[in-house]
PDB file of C-alpha atoms in Angstrom:
ATOM      1  CA  ARG T   1      97.525  -1.337  -7.659  1.00 56.00           C
ATOM      2  CA  HIS T   2      99.828   1.687  -7.260  1.00 61.00           C
ATOM      3  CA  LEU T   3      97.408   3.875  -5.502  1.00 65.00           C
ATOM      4  CA  PRO T   4      96.215   2.009  -2.511  1.00 73.00           C
ATOM      5  CA  PRO T   5      99.679   1.622  -0.852  1.00 79.00           C
ATOM      6  CA  LEU T   6      99.715   5.471  -1.098  1.00 77.00           C
ATOM      7  CA  GLY T   7      96.397   5.606   0.708  1.00 75.00           C
ATOM      8  CA  LEU T   8      94.795   6.810  -2.543  1.00 70.00           C
ATOM      9  CA  SER T   9      91.640   5.578  -4.365  1.00 66.00           C
ATOM     10  CA  ASN T  10      89.993   6.528  -7.547  1.00 65.00           C
ATOM     11  CA  ALA T  11      88.360   9.976  -7.451  1.00 61.00           C
ATOM     12  CA  TRP T  12      86.637  11.223 -10.488  1.00 65.00           C
ATOM     13  CA  GLY T  13      85.969  14.792  -9.339  1.00 67.00           C
ATOM     14  CA  TYR T  14      83.632  15.536 -12.297  1.00 75.00           C
ATOM     15  CA  ASN T  15      80.527  16.804 -10.254  1.00 81.00           C
ATOM     16  CA  PRO T  16      81.648  20.258  -9.366  1.00 85.00           C
ATOM     17  CA  VAL T  17      79.588  22.498  -7.012  1.00 85.00           C
ATOM     18  CA  THR T  18      81.558  25.617  -7.794  1.00 88.00           C
ATOM     19  CA  PHE T  19      84.137  25.763 -10.526  1.00 93.00           C
ATOM     20  CA  MET T  20      86.948  27.555  -8.687  1.00 94.00           C
ATOM     21  CA  ALA T  21      86.986  25.213  -5.762  1.00 90.00           C
ATOM     22  CA  LEU T  22      89.399  22.193  -5.993  1.00 90.00           C
ATOM     23  CA  ASP T  23      88.038  18.853  -5.168  1.00 85.00           C
ATOM     24  CA  PRO T  24      89.709  18.101  -1.653  1.00 86.00           C
ATOM     25  CA  ARG T  25      90.145  14.507  -2.681  1.00 80.00           C
ATOM     26  CA  LEU T  26      92.474  15.543  -5.516  1.00 82.00           C
ATOM     27  CA  ALA T  27      94.046  18.481  -3.839  1.00 87.00           C
ATOM     28  CA  PRO T  28      93.593  18.411   0.027  1.00 90.00           C
ATOM     29  CA  GLY T  29      95.971  21.357   0.211  1.00 95.00           C
ATOM     30  CA  GLY T  30      93.729  23.473  -1.966  1.00 95.00           C
ATOM     31  CA  LEU T  31      95.047  26.167  -4.225  1.00 97.00           C
ATOM     32  CA  LYS T  32      98.409  26.417  -2.523  1.00 97.00           C
ATOM     33  CA  GLU T  33      99.049  22.694  -3.123  1.00 96.00           C
ATOM     34  CA  LEU T  34      98.131  23.159  -6.797  1.00 97.00           C
ATOM     35  CA  ARG T  35     100.340  26.185  -7.073  1.00 98.00           C
ATOM     36  CA  ASP T  36     103.299  24.434  -5.391  1.00 98.00           C
ATOM     37  CA  THR T  37     102.738  21.421  -7.826  1.00 96.00           C
ATOM     38  CA  VAL T  38     102.529  23.550 -10.834  1.00 98.00           C
ATOM     39  CA  ALA T  39     105.737  25.360  -9.727  1.00 98.00           C
ATOM     40  CA  ALA T  40     107.580  22.037  -9.148  1.00 98.00           C
ATOM     41  CA  LEU T  41     106.585  20.647 -12.509  1.00 98.00           C
ATOM     42  CA  ARG T  42     107.496  23.808 -14.196  1.00 98.00           C
ATOM     43  CA  LYS T  43     110.955  23.669 -12.644  1.00 98.00           C
ATOM     44  CA  ALA T  44     111.293  20.149 -13.977  1.00 98.00           C
ATOM     45  CA  GLY T  45     110.308  21.407 -17.481  1.00 98.00           C
ATOM     46  CA  ILE T  46     106.731  20.128 -17.401  1.00 98.00           C
ATOM     47  CA  GLY T  47     103.757  22.188 -18.308  1.00 98.00           C
ATOM     48  CA  THR T  48     100.312  21.700 -16.458  1.00 97.00           C
ATOM     49  CA  ILE T  49      97.039  21.269 -18.156  1.00 97.00           C
ATOM     50  CA  LEU T  50      93.806  21.276 -16.003  1.00 94.00           C
ATOM     51  CA  ASP T  51      90.875  19.207 -17.021  1.00 91.00           C
ATOM     52  CA  LEU T  52      87.821  21.333 -15.971  1.00 92.00           C
ATOM     53  CA  VAL T  53      84.195  20.484 -16.246  1.00 89.00           C
ATOM     54  CA  PHE T  54      81.943  23.300 -17.602  1.00 93.00           C
ATOM     55  CA  ASN T  55      78.954  21.348 -18.985  1.00 93.00           C
ATOM     56  CA  HIS T  56      77.255  20.265 -15.705  1.00 92.00           C
ATOM     57  CA  THR T  57      77.354  20.603 -11.884  1.00 90.00           C
ATOM     58  CA  GLY T  58      76.927  18.278  -8.892  1.00 86.00           C
ATOM     59  CA  GLU T  59      73.414  19.665  -8.342  1.00 88.00           C
ATOM     60  CA  SER T  60      71.817  16.874 -10.322  1.00 84.00           C
ATOM     61  CA  ASP T  61      68.186  17.183 -11.731  1.00 84.00           C
ATOM     62  CA  ARG T  62      65.254  19.053 -10.204  1.00 83.00           C
ATOM     63  CA  LEU T  63      65.086  16.576  -7.461  1.00 86.00           C
ATOM     64  CA  GLY T  64      68.791  17.011  -6.428  1.00 84.00           C
ATOM     65  CA  PRO T  65      70.112  19.381  -3.793  1.00 87.00           C
ATOM     66  CA  THR T  66      70.480  23.106  -4.354  1.00 90.00           C
ATOM     67  CA  LEU T  67      74.112  23.674  -3.681  1.00 89.00           C
ATOM     68  CA  SER T  68      75.221  26.561  -5.830  1.00 90.00           C
ATOM     69  CA  LEU T  69      74.053  27.807  -9.201  1.00 93.00           C
ATOM     70  CA  ARG T  70      70.420  26.650  -8.877  1.00 90.00           C
ATOM     71  CA  GLY T  71      70.254  28.902  -5.692  1.00 90.00           C
ATOM     72  CA  LEU T  72      71.748  31.920  -7.506  1.00 92.00           C
ATOM     73  CA  ASP T  73      69.710  31.817 -10.734  1.00 94.00           C
ATOM     74  CA  ALA T  74      68.668  28.477 -12.119  1.00 92.00           C
ATOM     75  CA  LEU T  75      67.183  29.947 -15.237  1.00 94.00           C
ATOM     76  CA  ALA T  76      70.332  31.614 -16.243  1.00 96.00           C
ATOM     77  CA  TYR T  77      72.921  28.930 -15.339  1.00 96.00           C
ATOM     78  CA  TYR T  78      71.146  25.889 -16.415  1.00 96.00           C
ATOM     79  CA  ARG T  79      69.366  24.845 -19.810  1.00 96.00           C
ATOM     80  CA  HIS T  80      65.801  24.105 -19.579  1.00 95.00           C
ATOM     81  CA  GLN T  81      63.137  22.216 -21.767  1.00 95.00           C
ATOM     82  CA  PRO T  82      60.123  24.308 -22.911  1.00 96.00           C
ATOM     83  CA  ASP T  83      58.087  22.776 -20.093  1.00 94.00           C
ATOM     84  CA  GLY T  84      60.671  23.924 -17.485  1.00 90.00           C
ATOM     85  CA  ARG T  85      62.471  20.645 -16.824  1.00 91.00           C
ATOM     86  CA  LEU T  86      66.225  20.794 -16.850  1.00 92.00           C
ATOM     87  CA  VAL T  87      67.963  19.660 -20.024  1.00 94.00           C
ATOM     88  CA  ASN T  88      70.033  16.627 -19.411  1.00 92.00           C
ATOM     89  CA  ASP T  89      72.531  16.356 -22.218  1.00 91.00           C
ATOM     90  CA  THR T  90      75.331  15.246 -19.907  1.00 86.00           C
ATOM     91  CA  GLY T  91      73.497  12.337 -18.151  1.00 86.00           C
ATOM     92  CA  THR T  92      73.945  14.015 -14.816  1.00 84.00           C
ATOM     93  CA  GLY T  93      70.523  15.648 -14.597  1.00 83.00           C
ATOM     94  CA  ASN T  94      71.576  19.140 -15.680  1.00 91.00           C
ATOM     95  CA  THR T  95      73.339  20.938 -18.438  1.00 94.00           C
ATOM     96  CA  ILE T  96      75.057  24.315 -17.969  1.00 96.00           C
ATOM     97  CA  ALA T  97      73.762  27.159 -20.262  1.00 97.00           C
ATOM     98  CA  CYS T  98      77.112  28.095 -21.740  1.00 96.00           C
ATOM     99  CA  ASP T  99      75.314  30.339 -24.243  1.00 96.00           C
ATOM    100  CA  HIS T 100      74.216  32.639 -21.442  1.00 97.00           C
ATOM    101  CA  PRO T 101      76.411  35.800 -20.903  1.00 98.00           C
ATOM    102  CA  VAL T 102      76.642  35.258 -17.118  1.00 97.00           C
ATOM    103  CA  VAL T 103      77.791  31.594 -17.593  1.00 97.00           C
ATOM    104  CA  ARG T 104      80.363  32.512 -20.317  1.00 98.00           C
ATOM    105  CA  GLU T 105      81.760  35.201 -17.876  1.00 98.00           C
ATOM    106  CA  MET T 106      81.961  32.608 -15.017  1.00 97.00           C
ATOM    107  CA  VAL T 107      83.869  30.233 -17.236  1.00 98.00           C
ATOM    108  CA  LEU T 108      86.335  32.896 -18.317  1.00 98.00           C
ATOM    109  CA  ASP T 109      86.803  34.115 -14.661  1.00 98.00           C
ATOM    110  CA  THR T 110      87.373  30.502 -13.607  1.00 98.00           C
ATOM    111  CA  LEU T 111      90.120  30.004 -16.343  1.00 98.00           C
ATOM    112  CA  ARG T 112      91.728  33.279 -15.465  1.00 99.00           C
ATOM    113  CA  HIS T 113      91.695  32.293 -11.765  1.00 98.00           C
ATOM    114  CA  PHE T 114      93.653  29.122 -12.302  1.00 98.00           C
ATOM    115  CA  VAL T 115      96.200  30.801 -14.527  1.00 98.00           C
ATOM    116  CA  ARG T 116      96.642  33.852 -12.179  1.00 98.00           C
ATOM    117  CA  PHE T 117      96.652  31.993  -8.795  1.00 98.00           C
ATOM    118  CA  ALA T 118      97.992  28.565  -9.656  1.00 98.00           C
ATOM    119  CA  GLY T 119     100.146  29.340 -12.722  1.00 98.00           C
ATOM    120  CA  VAL T 120      98.638  26.626 -14.882  1.00 98.00           C
ATOM    121  CA  ASP T 121      99.641  26.510 -18.599  1.00 98.00           C
ATOM    122  CA  GLY T 122      96.397  25.441 -20.201  1.00 97.00           C
ATOM    123  CA  PHE T 123      93.091  23.567 -20.048  1.00 97.00           C
ATOM    124  CA  ARG T 124      91.291  20.601 -21.596  1.00 92.00           C
TER     125      ARG T 124
END
């Protein structure tokens, strides 16, 4: 009841296409808006923890659109069944292969990005 008068609605934002891009429904001003918000919260003595999703993407299953990682290297970025189908541990149609070195590096790069360029204090 508090959000509609502000012109806001529920936005989950849990289907990332790329991990360093902010959902424009949540941060229409992009990284600058996040950085300014984090700075204002810090000035008020409040730390900022980001909730990031690293277990799946918005690309869905094999029938979904190719938007990002699938087009780069689907075998490296996603877990697959022995028959080649995508593993679906997340209920979204795909599961990220966090055991692959390129994926681990992408996750670490993303965490460093938000600390360096937005000043966040931690992650969930």
